[in-house]
mmCIF file with all atom_site columns, C-alpha atoms and ligand atoms in Angstrom:
data_model
loop_
_atom_site.group_PDB
_atom_site.id
_atom_site.type_symbol
_atom_site.label_atom_id
_atom_site.label_alt_id
_atom_site.label_comp_id
_atom_site.label_asym_id
_atom_site.label_entity_id
_atom_site.label_seq_id
_atom_site.pdbx_PDB_ins_code
_atom_site.Cartn_x
_atom_site.Cartn_y
_atom_site.Cartn_z
_atom_site.occupancy
_atom_site.B_iso_or_equiv
_atom_site.pdbx_formal_charge
_atom_site.auth_seq_id
_atom_site.auth_comp_id
_atom_site.auth_asym_id
_atom_site.auth_atom_id
_atom_site.pdbx_PDB_model_num
ATOM   1   C  CA  . MET A 1 1   ? 15.872  93.345  224.844 1.00 45.00 ? 1   MET A CA  1
ATOM   2   C  CA  . PRO A 1 2   ? 15.608  96.936  226.111 1.00 49.00 ? 2   PRO A CA  1
ATOM   3   C  CA  . GLN A 1 3   ? 16.666  97.387  229.672 1.00 51.00 ? 3   GLN A CA  1
ATOM   4   C  CA  . SER A 1 4   ? 13.151  98.413  230.858 1.00 51.00 ? 4   SER A CA  1
ATOM   5   C  CA  . SER A 1 5   ? 11.592  95.195  229.423 1.00 51.00 ? 5   SER A CA  1
ATOM   6   C  CA  . ALA A 1 6   ? 14.187  93.101  231.148 1.00 50.00 ? 6   ALA A CA  1
ATOM   7   C  CA  . PHE A 1 7   ? 13.331  94.851  234.397 1.00 50.00 ? 7   PHE A CA  1
ATOM   8   C  CA  . GLU A 1 8   ? 9.581   94.198  233.851 1.00 53.00 ? 8   GLU A CA  1
ATOM   9   C  CA  . LEU A 1 9   ? 10.187  90.525  233.281 1.00 53.00 ? 9   LEU A CA  1
ATOM   10  C  CA  . SER A 1 10  ? 12.311  90.160  236.294 1.00 62.00 ? 10  SER A CA  1
ATOM   11  C  CA  . ARG A 1 11  ? 9.819   92.103  238.422 1.00 59.00 ? 11  ARG A CA  1
ATOM   12  C  CA  . ARG A 1 12  ? 6.932   89.888  237.247 1.00 60.00 ? 12  ARG A CA  1
ATOM   13  C  CA  . GLY A 1 13  ? 8.997   86.838  237.967 1.00 60.00 ? 13  GLY A CA  1
ATOM   14  C  CA  . VAL A 1 14  ? 9.691   87.994  241.490 1.00 57.00 ? 14  VAL A CA  1
ATOM   15  C  CA  . LEU A 1 15  ? 5.998   88.736  242.122 1.00 54.00 ? 15  LEU A CA  1
ATOM   16  C  CA  . ALA A 1 16  ? 4.888   85.375  240.735 1.00 59.00 ? 16  ALA A CA  1
ATOM   17  C  CA  . GLY A 1 17  ? 7.486   83.589  242.818 1.00 57.00 ? 17  GLY A CA  1
ATOM   18  C  CA  . SER A 1 18  ? 6.392   85.432  245.936 1.00 57.00 ? 18  SER A CA  1
ATOM   19  C  CA  . ALA A 1 19  ? 2.723   84.639  245.337 1.00 56.00 ? 19  ALA A CA  1
ATOM   20  C  CA  . ALA A 1 20  ? 3.528   80.970  244.851 1.00 57.00 ? 20  ALA A CA  1
ATOM   21  C  CA  . THR A 1 21  ? 5.565   80.916  248.041 1.00 56.00 ? 21  THR A CA  1
ATOM   22  C  CA  . VAL A 1 22  ? 2.758   82.576  250.025 1.00 51.00 ? 22  VAL A CA  1
ATOM   23  C  CA  . ALA A 1 23  ? 0.158   80.200  248.569 1.00 54.00 ? 23  ALA A CA  1
ATOM   24  C  CA  . ALA A 1 24  ? 2.292   77.192  249.395 1.00 55.00 ? 24  ALA A CA  1
ATOM   25  C  CA  . THR A 1 25  ? 2.796   78.407  252.957 1.00 56.00 ? 25  THR A CA  1
ATOM   26  C  CA  . VAL A 1 26  ? -0.755  79.532  253.722 1.00 54.00 ? 26  VAL A CA  1
ATOM   27  C  CA  . ALA A 1 27  ? -2.916  77.026  251.836 1.00 57.00 ? 27  ALA A CA  1
ATOM   28  C  CA  . PRO A 1 28  ? -2.103  73.995  254.001 1.00 59.00 ? 28  PRO A CA  1
ATOM   29  C  CA  . GLU A 1 29  ? -2.784  76.066  257.143 1.00 60.00 ? 29  GLU A CA  1
ATOM   30  C  CA  . VAL A 1 30  ? -6.170  77.168  255.776 1.00 59.00 ? 30  VAL A CA  1
ATOM   31  C  CA  . ALA A 1 31  ? -7.003  73.619  254.794 1.00 61.00 ? 31  ALA A CA  1
ATOM   32  C  CA  . LYS A 1 32  ? -6.118  72.390  258.282 1.00 73.00 ? 32  LYS A CA  1
ATOM   33  C  CA  . ALA A 1 33  ? -8.096  75.110  260.135 1.00 78.00 ? 33  ALA A CA  1
ATOM   34  C  CA  . ALA A 1 34  ? -10.693 73.479  262.365 1.00 81.00 ? 34  ALA A CA  1
ATOM   35  C  CA  . PRO A 1 35  ? -14.317 74.650  262.098 1.00 85.00 ? 35  PRO A CA  1
ATOM   36  C  CA  . ALA A 1 36  ? -15.221 77.255  264.693 1.00 86.00 ? 36  ALA A CA  1
ATOM   37  C  CA  . ALA A 1 37  ? -16.300 75.682  267.955 1.00 87.00 ? 37  ALA A CA  1
ATOM   38  C  CA  . PRO A 1 38  ? -19.960 76.254  268.824 1.00 87.00 ? 38  PRO A CA  1
ATOM   39  C  CA  . ALA A 1 39  ? -20.502 79.182  271.171 1.00 89.00 ? 39  ALA A CA  1
ATOM   40  C  CA  . PRO A 1 40  ? -20.728 78.098  274.804 1.00 94.00 ? 40  PRO A CA  1
ATOM   41  C  CA  . GLN A 1 41  ? -24.299 78.096  276.101 1.00 96.00 ? 41  GLN A CA  1
ATOM   42  C  CA  . ALA A 1 42  ? -25.686 78.459  279.603 1.00 97.00 ? 42  ALA A CA  1
ATOM   43  C  CA  . ALA A 1 43  ? -29.097 78.228  281.221 1.00 98.00 ? 43  ALA A CA  1
ATOM   44  C  CA  . VAL A 1 44  ? -30.246 81.437  282.894 1.00 98.00 ? 44  VAL A CA  1
ATOM   45  C  CA  . SER A 1 45  ? -33.287 81.896  285.071 1.00 98.00 ? 45  SER A CA  1
ATOM   46  C  CA  . PHE A 1 46  ? -34.306 85.276  286.389 1.00 98.00 ? 46  PHE A CA  1
ATOM   47  C  CA  . LYS A 1 47  ? -37.400 87.241  287.270 1.00 98.00 ? 47  LYS A CA  1
ATOM   48  C  CA  . VAL A 1 48  ? -38.227 89.917  284.750 1.00 98.00 ? 48  VAL A CA  1
ATOM   49  C  CA  . ASN A 1 49  ? -40.978 92.313  285.763 1.00 98.00 ? 49  ASN A CA  1
ATOM   50  C  CA  . GLY A 1 50  ? -42.134 89.806  288.364 1.00 97.00 ? 50  GLY A CA  1
ATOM   51  C  CA  . ARG A 1 51  ? -42.299 86.837  285.996 1.00 98.00 ? 51  ARG A CA  1
ATOM   52  C  CA  . THR A 1 52  ? -39.800 83.967  286.032 1.00 98.00 ? 52  THR A CA  1
ATOM   53  C  CA  . ARG A 1 53  ? -38.081 83.647  282.669 1.00 98.00 ? 53  ARG A CA  1
ATOM   54  C  CA  . LYS A 1 54  ? -35.773 80.788  281.690 1.00 98.00 ? 54  LYS A CA  1
ATOM   55  C  CA  . LEU A 1 55  ? -33.418 81.110  278.744 1.00 98.00 ? 55  LEU A CA  1
ATOM   56  C  CA  . GLN A 1 56  ? -30.668 79.079  277.116 1.00 98.00 ? 56  GLN A CA  1
ATOM   57  C  CA  . LEU A 1 57  ? -28.153 81.666  275.991 1.00 98.00 ? 57  LEU A CA  1
ATOM   58  C  CA  . ASP A 1 58  ? -24.800 82.107  274.324 1.00 98.00 ? 58  ASP A CA  1
ATOM   59  C  CA  . THR A 1 59  ? -22.750 83.122  277.351 1.00 97.00 ? 59  THR A CA  1
ATOM   60  C  CA  . ARG A 1 60  ? -21.681 86.309  275.532 1.00 97.00 ? 60  ARG A CA  1
ATOM   61  C  CA  . THR A 1 61  ? -25.271 87.608  275.378 1.00 98.00 ? 61  THR A CA  1
ATOM   62  C  CA  . THR A 1 62  ? -25.689 90.903  277.185 1.00 98.00 ? 62  THR A CA  1
ATOM   63  C  CA  . LEU A 1 63  ? -28.618 91.484  279.493 1.00 98.00 ? 63  LEU A CA  1
ATOM   64  C  CA  . LEU A 1 64  ? -29.801 94.114  277.011 1.00 98.00 ? 64  LEU A CA  1
ATOM   65  C  CA  . ASP A 1 65  ? -29.872 91.648  274.110 1.00 98.00 ? 65  ASP A CA  1
ATOM   66  C  CA  . ALA A 1 66  ? -31.502 88.982  276.281 1.00 98.00 ? 66  ALA A CA  1
ATOM   67  C  CA  . LEU A 1 67  ? -34.301 91.404  277.153 1.00 98.00 ? 67  LEU A CA  1
ATOM   68  C  CA  . ARG A 1 68  ? -34.789 92.786  273.653 1.00 98.00 ? 68  ARG A CA  1
ATOM   69  C  CA  . ASP A 1 69  ? -34.018 89.826  271.393 1.00 98.00 ? 69  ASP A CA  1
ATOM   70  C  CA  . HIS A 1 70  ? -34.973 86.840  273.523 1.00 98.00 ? 70  HIS A CA  1
ATOM   71  C  CA  . LEU A 1 71  ? -37.829 88.205  275.634 1.00 98.00 ? 71  LEU A CA  1
ATOM   72  C  CA  . GLN A 1 72  ? -39.100 90.822  273.150 1.00 98.00 ? 72  GLN A CA  1
ATOM   73  C  CA  . LEU A 1 73  ? -39.039 93.503  275.848 1.00 98.00 ? 73  LEU A CA  1
ATOM   74  C  CA  . THR A 1 74  ? -38.047 96.235  273.428 1.00 98.00 ? 74  THR A CA  1
ATOM   75  C  CA  . GLY A 1 75  ? -38.922 99.115  275.739 1.00 98.00 ? 75  GLY A CA  1
ATOM   76  C  CA  . THR A 1 76  ? -35.301 99.039  276.893 1.00 98.00 ? 76  THR A CA  1
ATOM   77  C  CA  . LYS A 1 77  ? -33.328 100.789 274.179 1.00 98.00 ? 77  LYS A CA  1
ATOM   78  C  CA  . LYS A 1 78  ? -29.905 100.205 272.673 1.00 98.00 ? 78  LYS A CA  1
ATOM   79  C  CA  . GLY A 1 79  ? -28.176 103.520 272.089 1.00 98.00 ? 79  GLY A CA  1
ATOM   80  C  CA  . CYS A 1 80  ? -24.388 103.249 272.139 1.00 98.00 ? 80  CYS A CA  1
ATOM   81  C  CA  . ASP A 1 81  ? -24.018 99.609  273.328 1.00 98.00 ? 81  ASP A CA  1
ATOM   82  C  CA  . HIS A 1 82  ? -20.877 100.850 275.095 1.00 98.00 ? 82  HIS A CA  1
ATOM   83  C  CA  . GLY A 1 83  ? -22.095 102.096 278.484 1.00 98.00 ? 83  GLY A CA  1
ATOM   84  C  CA  . GLN A 1 84  ? -22.010 105.734 277.471 1.00 98.00 ? 84  GLN A CA  1
ATOM   85  C  CA  . CYS A 1 85  ? -25.600 106.879 276.924 1.00 98.00 ? 85  CYS A CA  1
ATOM   86  C  CA  . GLY A 1 86  ? -27.834 105.243 279.556 1.00 98.00 ? 86  GLY A CA  1
ATOM   87  C  CA  . ALA A 1 87  ? -30.572 104.318 277.063 1.00 98.00 ? 87  ALA A CA  1
ATOM   88  C  CA  . CYS A 1 88  ? -30.393 100.709 278.255 1.00 98.00 ? 88  CYS A CA  1
ATOM   89  C  CA  . THR A 1 89  ? -30.826 101.442 281.981 1.00 98.00 ? 89  THR A CA  1
ATOM   90  C  CA  . VAL A 1 90  ? -32.836 98.817  283.886 1.00 98.00 ? 90  VAL A CA  1
ATOM   91  C  CA  . LEU A 1 91  ? -33.184 97.998  287.550 1.00 98.00 ? 91  LEU A CA  1
ATOM   92  C  CA  . VAL A 1 92  ? -31.569 94.818  288.875 1.00 98.00 ? 92  VAL A CA  1
ATOM   93  C  CA  . ASN A 1 93  ? -32.552 93.983  292.436 1.00 98.00 ? 93  ASN A CA  1
ATOM   94  C  CA  . GLY A 1 94  ? -33.551 97.646  292.721 1.00 96.00 ? 94  GLY A CA  1
ATOM   95  C  CA  . GLU A 1 95  ? -30.196 99.046  291.521 1.00 97.00 ? 95  GLU A CA  1
ATOM   96  C  CA  . ARG A 1 96  ? -29.939 100.782 288.160 1.00 98.00 ? 96  ARG A CA  1
ATOM   97  C  CA  . ILE A 1 97  ? -27.415 99.381  285.721 1.00 98.00 ? 97  ILE A CA  1
ATOM   98  C  CA  . ASN A 1 98  ? -26.514 99.698  282.054 1.00 98.00 ? 98  ASN A CA  1
ATOM   99  C  CA  . ALA A 1 99  ? -27.857 96.460  280.590 1.00 98.00 ? 99  ALA A CA  1
ATOM   100 C  CA  . CYS A 1 100 ? -25.473 96.692  277.617 1.00 98.00 ? 100 CYS A CA  1
ATOM   101 C  CA  . LEU A 1 101 ? -22.471 96.329  279.924 1.00 98.00 ? 101 LEU A CA  1
ATOM   102 C  CA  . SER A 1 102 ? -23.693 93.275  281.793 1.00 98.00 ? 102 SER A CA  1
ATOM   103 C  CA  . LEU A 1 103 ? -23.826 89.666  280.648 1.00 98.00 ? 103 LEU A CA  1
ATOM   104 C  CA  . ALA A 1 104 ? -27.195 87.984  281.072 1.00 98.00 ? 104 ALA A CA  1
ATOM   105 C  CA  . VAL A 1 105 ? -25.593 84.930  282.723 1.00 98.00 ? 105 VAL A CA  1
ATOM   106 C  CA  . MET A 1 106 ? -24.422 87.178  285.551 1.00 98.00 ? 106 MET A CA  1
ATOM   107 C  CA  . HIS A 1 107 ? -28.050 87.726  286.524 1.00 98.00 ? 107 HIS A CA  1
ATOM   108 C  CA  . HIS A 1 108 ? -29.131 84.177  287.251 1.00 98.00 ? 108 HIS A CA  1
ATOM   109 C  CA  . GLY A 1 109 ? -31.604 84.456  290.130 1.00 98.00 ? 109 GLY A CA  1
ATOM   110 C  CA  . ASP A 1 110 ? -31.843 88.259  289.960 1.00 98.00 ? 110 ASP A CA  1
ATOM   111 C  CA  . ALA A 1 111 ? -34.977 90.408  289.747 1.00 98.00 ? 111 ALA A CA  1
ATOM   112 C  CA  . VAL A 1 112 ? -34.899 92.654  286.688 1.00 98.00 ? 112 VAL A CA  1
ATOM   113 C  CA  . THR A 1 113 ? -37.317 95.537  286.164 1.00 98.00 ? 113 THR A CA  1
ATOM   114 C  CA  . THR A 1 114 ? -37.638 97.171  282.772 1.00 98.00 ? 114 THR A CA  1
ATOM   115 C  CA  . ILE A 1 115 ? -39.805 100.094 281.708 1.00 98.00 ? 115 ILE A CA  1
ATOM   116 C  CA  . GLU A 1 116 ? -42.585 97.586  280.916 1.00 97.00 ? 116 GLU A CA  1
ATOM   117 C  CA  . GLY A 1 117 ? -42.567 96.560  284.575 1.00 97.00 ? 117 GLY A CA  1
ATOM   118 C  CA  . LEU A 1 118 ? -42.725 100.034 286.090 1.00 96.00 ? 118 LEU A CA  1
ATOM   119 C  CA  . GLY A 1 119 ? -46.207 100.912 284.957 1.00 92.00 ? 119 GLY A CA  1
ATOM   120 C  CA  . THR A 1 120 ? -48.865 100.263 282.353 1.00 91.00 ? 120 THR A CA  1
ATOM   121 C  CA  . PRO A 1 121 ? -50.685 102.661 280.020 1.00 91.00 ? 121 PRO A CA  1
ATOM   122 C  CA  . ASP A 1 122 ? -53.688 102.513 282.380 1.00 94.00 ? 122 ASP A CA  1
ATOM   123 C  CA  . ASP A 1 123 ? -51.651 102.714 285.550 1.00 95.00 ? 123 ASP A CA  1
ATOM   124 C  CA  . LEU A 1 124 ? -48.572 104.838 284.969 1.00 97.00 ? 124 LEU A CA  1
ATOM   125 C  CA  . HIS A 1 125 ? -45.681 104.902 287.423 1.00 97.00 ? 125 HIS A CA  1
ATOM   126 C  CA  . PRO A 1 126 ? -45.484 108.395 289.008 1.00 97.00 ? 126 PRO A CA  1
ATOM   127 C  CA  . LEU A 1 127 ? -42.314 109.105 287.001 1.00 98.00 ? 127 LEU A CA  1
ATOM   128 C  CA  . GLN A 1 128 ? -44.019 108.097 283.756 1.00 98.00 ? 128 GLN A CA  1
ATOM   129 C  CA  . ALA A 1 129 ? -46.953 110.378 284.578 1.00 97.00 ? 129 ALA A CA  1
ATOM   130 C  CA  . ALA A 1 130 ? -44.579 113.235 285.443 1.00 97.00 ? 130 ALA A CA  1
ATOM   131 C  CA  . PHE A 1 131 ? -42.651 112.828 282.175 1.00 97.00 ? 131 PHE A CA  1
ATOM   132 C  CA  . VAL A 1 132 ? -45.948 113.089 280.294 1.00 97.00 ? 132 VAL A CA  1
ATOM   133 C  CA  . LYS A 1 133 ? -47.066 116.084 282.342 1.00 97.00 ? 133 LYS A CA  1
ATOM   134 C  CA  . HIS A 1 134 ? -43.765 117.966 281.925 1.00 96.00 ? 134 HIS A CA  1
ATOM   135 C  CA  . ASP A 1 135 ? -43.192 116.927 278.314 1.00 97.00 ? 135 ASP A CA  1
ATOM   136 C  CA  . GLY A 1 136 ? -39.935 115.278 279.356 1.00 97.00 ? 136 GLY A CA  1
ATOM   137 C  CA  . TYR A 1 137 ? -39.180 113.795 275.962 1.00 96.00 ? 137 TYR A CA  1
ATOM   138 C  CA  . GLN A 1 138 ? -39.149 114.563 272.267 1.00 96.00 ? 138 GLN A CA  1
ATOM   139 C  CA  . CYS A 1 139 ? -38.282 111.479 270.203 1.00 98.00 ? 139 CYS A CA  1
ATOM   140 C  CA  . GLY A 1 140 ? -38.657 109.318 273.317 1.00 97.00 ? 140 GLY A CA  1
ATOM   141 C  CA  . TYR A 1 141 ? -35.687 107.053 272.569 1.00 98.00 ? 141 TYR A CA  1
ATOM   142 C  CA  . CYS A 1 142 ? -33.856 107.868 275.795 1.00 98.00 ? 142 CYS A CA  1
ATOM   143 C  CA  . THR A 1 143 ? -37.037 108.018 277.891 1.00 98.00 ? 143 THR A CA  1
ATOM   144 C  CA  . PRO A 1 144 ? -37.271 104.401 279.165 1.00 98.00 ? 144 PRO A CA  1
ATOM   145 C  CA  . GLY A 1 145 ? -33.664 104.626 280.357 1.00 98.00 ? 145 GLY A CA  1
ATOM   146 C  CA  . GLN A 1 146 ? -34.266 108.063 281.874 1.00 98.00 ? 146 GLN A CA  1
ATOM   147 C  CA  . ILE A 1 147 ? -37.291 106.836 283.802 1.00 98.00 ? 147 ILE A CA  1
ATOM   148 C  CA  . CYS A 1 148 ? -35.667 103.615 285.042 1.00 98.00 ? 148 CYS A CA  1
ATOM   149 C  CA  . SER A 1 149 ? -32.600 105.601 286.048 1.00 98.00 ? 149 SER A CA  1
ATOM   150 C  CA  . ALA A 1 150 ? -34.722 108.202 287.840 1.00 98.00 ? 150 ALA A CA  1
ATOM   151 C  CA  . ALA A 1 151 ? -36.509 105.424 289.745 1.00 98.00 ? 151 ALA A CA  1
ATOM   152 C  CA  . GLY A 1 152 ? -33.095 104.178 290.859 1.00 98.00 ? 152 GLY A CA  1
ATOM   153 C  CA  . VAL A 1 153 ? -32.003 107.705 291.775 1.00 98.00 ? 153 VAL A CA  1
ATOM   154 C  CA  . LEU A 1 154 ? -35.035 108.337 293.978 1.00 97.00 ? 154 LEU A CA  1
ATOM   155 C  CA  . ASP A 1 155 ? -34.421 105.014 295.708 1.00 96.00 ? 155 ASP A CA  1
ATOM   156 C  CA  . GLU A 1 156 ? -30.726 105.881 296.241 1.00 96.00 ? 156 GLU A CA  1
ATOM   157 C  CA  . ILE A 1 157 ? -31.685 109.219 297.796 1.00 96.00 ? 157 ILE A CA  1
ATOM   158 C  CA  . ALA A 1 158 ? -34.302 107.560 300.000 1.00 95.00 ? 158 ALA A CA  1
ATOM   159 C  CA  . ARG A 1 159 ? -31.664 105.095 301.205 1.00 95.00 ? 159 ARG A CA  1
ATOM   160 C  CA  . GLY A 1 160 ? -29.199 107.926 301.911 1.00 95.00 ? 160 GLY A CA  1
ATOM   161 C  CA  . VAL A 1 161 ? -26.634 106.904 299.289 1.00 96.00 ? 161 VAL A CA  1
ATOM   162 C  CA  . PRO A 1 162 ? -24.321 109.916 298.713 1.00 95.00 ? 162 PRO A CA  1
ATOM   163 C  CA  . SER A 1 163 ? -23.141 111.143 295.308 1.00 95.00 ? 163 SER A CA  1
ATOM   164 C  CA  . HIS A 1 164 ? -20.100 113.074 294.109 1.00 94.00 ? 164 HIS A CA  1
ATOM   165 C  CA  . VAL A 1 165 ? -21.844 116.375 294.885 1.00 94.00 ? 165 VAL A CA  1
ATOM   166 C  CA  . SER A 1 166 ? -23.003 115.485 298.398 1.00 94.00 ? 166 SER A CA  1
ATOM   167 C  CA  . ASP A 1 167 ? -21.388 117.950 300.832 1.00 91.00 ? 167 ASP A CA  1
ATOM   168 C  CA  . ASP A 1 168 ? -21.567 115.530 303.737 1.00 92.00 ? 168 ASP A CA  1
ATOM   169 C  CA  . ILE A 1 169 ? -21.486 111.851 302.876 1.00 90.00 ? 169 ILE A CA  1
ATOM   170 C  CA  . THR A 1 170 ? -22.782 110.946 306.330 1.00 92.00 ? 170 THR A CA  1
ATOM   171 C  CA  . ALA A 1 171 ? -25.922 113.106 305.981 1.00 92.00 ? 171 ALA A CA  1
ATOM   172 C  CA  . ALA A 1 172 ? -29.131 112.289 304.113 1.00 91.00 ? 172 ALA A CA  1
ATOM   173 C  CA  . PRO A 1 173 ? -28.473 113.626 300.577 1.00 91.00 ? 173 PRO A CA  1
ATOM   174 C  CA  . GLY A 1 174 ? -31.860 115.175 299.704 1.00 89.00 ? 174 GLY A CA  1
ATOM   175 C  CA  . ALA A 1 175 ? -33.166 115.764 296.193 1.00 92.00 ? 175 ALA A CA  1
ATOM   176 C  CA  . SER A 1 176 ? -31.523 119.067 295.325 1.00 92.00 ? 176 SER A CA  1
ATOM   177 C  CA  . ASN A 1 177 ? -31.139 120.233 291.747 1.00 91.00 ? 177 ASN A CA  1
ATOM   178 C  CA  . MET A 1 178 ? -27.418 119.404 291.878 1.00 93.00 ? 178 MET A CA  1
ATOM   179 C  CA  . GLU A 1 179 ? -28.019 115.945 293.361 1.00 94.00 ? 179 GLU A CA  1
ATOM   180 C  CA  . LEU A 1 180 ? -30.592 115.033 290.722 1.00 95.00 ? 180 LEU A CA  1
ATOM   181 C  CA  . ARG A 1 181 ? -28.505 116.336 287.829 1.00 95.00 ? 181 ARG A CA  1
ATOM   182 C  CA  . GLU A 1 182 ? -25.334 114.626 289.045 1.00 96.00 ? 182 GLU A CA  1
ATOM   183 C  CA  . ARG A 1 183 ? -27.101 111.299 289.555 1.00 97.00 ? 183 ARG A CA  1
ATOM   184 C  CA  . MET A 1 184 ? -28.829 111.495 286.145 1.00 97.00 ? 184 MET A CA  1
ATOM   185 C  CA  . SER A 1 185 ? -25.646 112.568 284.338 1.00 97.00 ? 185 SER A CA  1
ATOM   186 C  CA  . GLY A 1 186 ? -25.133 109.124 282.807 1.00 97.00 ? 186 GLY A CA  1
ATOM   187 C  CA  . ASN A 1 187 ? -28.424 109.369 280.905 1.00 98.00 ? 187 ASN A CA  1
ATOM   188 C  CA  . LEU A 1 188 ? -27.973 111.378 277.740 1.00 98.00 ? 188 LEU A CA  1
ATOM   189 C  CA  . CYS A 1 189 ? -30.795 112.908 275.728 1.00 98.00 ? 189 CYS A CA  1
ATOM   190 C  CA  . ARG A 1 190 ? -29.881 113.739 272.165 1.00 97.00 ? 190 ARG A CA  1
ATOM   191 C  CA  . CYS A 1 191 ? -33.044 115.837 271.862 1.00 97.00 ? 191 CYS A CA  1
ATOM   192 C  CA  . GLY A 1 192 ? -31.895 118.001 274.760 1.00 96.00 ? 192 GLY A CA  1
ATOM   193 C  CA  . ALA A 1 193 ? -35.064 117.642 276.825 1.00 96.00 ? 193 ALA A CA  1
ATOM   194 C  CA  . TYR A 1 194 ? -33.029 117.978 280.018 1.00 95.00 ? 194 TYR A CA  1
ATOM   195 C  CA  . SER A 1 195 ? -34.883 120.841 281.675 1.00 94.00 ? 195 SER A CA  1
ATOM   196 C  CA  . ASN A 1 196 ? -38.245 119.099 281.295 1.00 96.00 ? 196 ASN A CA  1
ATOM   197 C  CA  . ILE A 1 197 ? -36.763 115.800 282.456 1.00 96.00 ? 197 ILE A CA  1
ATOM   198 C  CA  . ALA A 1 198 ? -35.351 117.581 285.523 1.00 95.00 ? 198 ALA A CA  1
ATOM   199 C  CA  . GLU A 1 199 ? -38.765 119.128 286.254 1.00 95.00 ? 199 GLU A CA  1
ATOM   200 C  CA  . ALA A 1 200 ? -40.485 115.760 286.026 1.00 96.00 ? 200 ALA A CA  1
ATOM   201 C  CA  . ILE A 1 201 ? -38.046 114.046 288.372 1.00 97.00 ? 201 ILE A CA  1
ATOM   202 C  CA  . ALA A 1 202 ? -38.057 116.970 290.799 1.00 95.00 ? 202 ALA A CA  1
ATOM   203 C  CA  . GLU A 1 203 ? -41.826 116.822 291.039 1.00 95.00 ? 203 GLU A CA  1
ATOM   204 C  CA  . VAL A 1 204 ? -41.780 113.150 291.950 1.00 96.00 ? 204 VAL A CA  1
ATOM   205 C  CA  . ALA A 1 205 ? -38.886 113.766 294.344 1.00 94.00 ? 205 ALA A CA  1
ATOM   206 C  CA  . GLY A 1 206 ? -41.146 116.316 296.074 1.00 89.00 ? 206 GLY A CA  1
ATOM   207 C  CA  . ASN A 1 207 ? -38.705 119.194 295.711 1.00 73.00 ? 207 ASN A CA  1
ATOM   208 C  CA  . PRO A 1 208 ? -40.010 121.989 293.469 1.00 62.00 ? 208 PRO A CA  1
ATOM   209 C  CA  . ARG A 1 209 ? -36.773 123.919 294.009 1.00 60.00 ? 209 ARG A CA  1
ATOM   210 C  CA  . ALA A 1 210 ? -34.906 121.139 292.228 1.00 59.00 ? 210 ALA A CA  1
ATOM   211 C  CA  . ARG A 1 211 ? -36.715 121.971 289.020 1.00 53.00 ? 211 ARG A CA  1
ATOM   212 C  CA  . ALA A 1 212 ? -34.717 123.561 286.264 1.00 45.00 ? 212 ALA A CA  1
HETATM 213 FE FE1 . LIG B 2 .   ? -26.110 100.956 277.120 1.00 61.04 ? 301 LIG B FE1 1
HETATM 214 FE FE2 . LIG B 2 .   ? -25.764 103.209 275.734 1.00 61.04 ? 301 LIG B FE2 1
HETATM 215 S  S1  . LIG B 2 .   ? -26.839 101.404 275.146 1.00 61.04 ? 301 LIG B S1  1
HETATM 216 S  S2  . LIG B 2 .   ? -25.223 102.801 277.804 1.00 61.04 ? 301 LIG B S2  1
HETATM 217 FE FE1 . LIG B 2 .   ? -34.986 112.092 272.107 1.00 61.04 ? 302 LIG B FE1 1
HETATM 218 FE FE2 . LIG B 2 .   ? -34.157 112.051 274.634 1.00 61.04 ? 302 LIG B FE2 1
HETATM 219 S  S1  . LIG B 2 .   ? -36.153 112.494 273.898 1.00 61.04 ? 302 LIG B S1  1
HETATM 220 S  S2  . LIG B 2 .   ? -33.101 111.371 272.892 1.00 61.04 ? 302 LIG B S2  1
#
């Protein structure tokens, strides 16, 4: 037998032996593997847009998925699902949060406000009306998050909560251009409608000088 054929045979033999060894080692483990345990569930009750909602949820469900997939409130958008774009911003007890970064079970007893709860087509929230007036959107995907975030921003300013650009953290912050832009910096707009968004928020904040 030529030397190369002998090598082939011996190589095949080694591979076959290895495969058999692996199969013998792994197969019993696979056979013994227990079926996956059912996902833990929990009852959650919270107020969404003023209405009490009760859900039985997989404890890993985010607030964003609970709103969109379980309550069909699809106004709140999923952009990155990683806390980076702000598309999922909602108000919880008046504070703005990224709903994709928060588990629904953490909000038992909370009051959640989504874009559907801020205004209606016949009775727009002032921020919704200002976004329409100033053309503060193009595709509109980021808009619900922008508006919910802006509502939170105006409330923060009214309560005197300082930001990273506040010169004096003990003074009332005001709605300057810098304050509004800093506070809205977590809400991205892939269409780049920032200057119109800034104008809309500035108008509602009552500070024309804060407009872009
Ligand atoms: Fe939540 Fe982007 S979807 S921050
Ligand atoms: Fe399109 Fe903002 S309007 S992402």
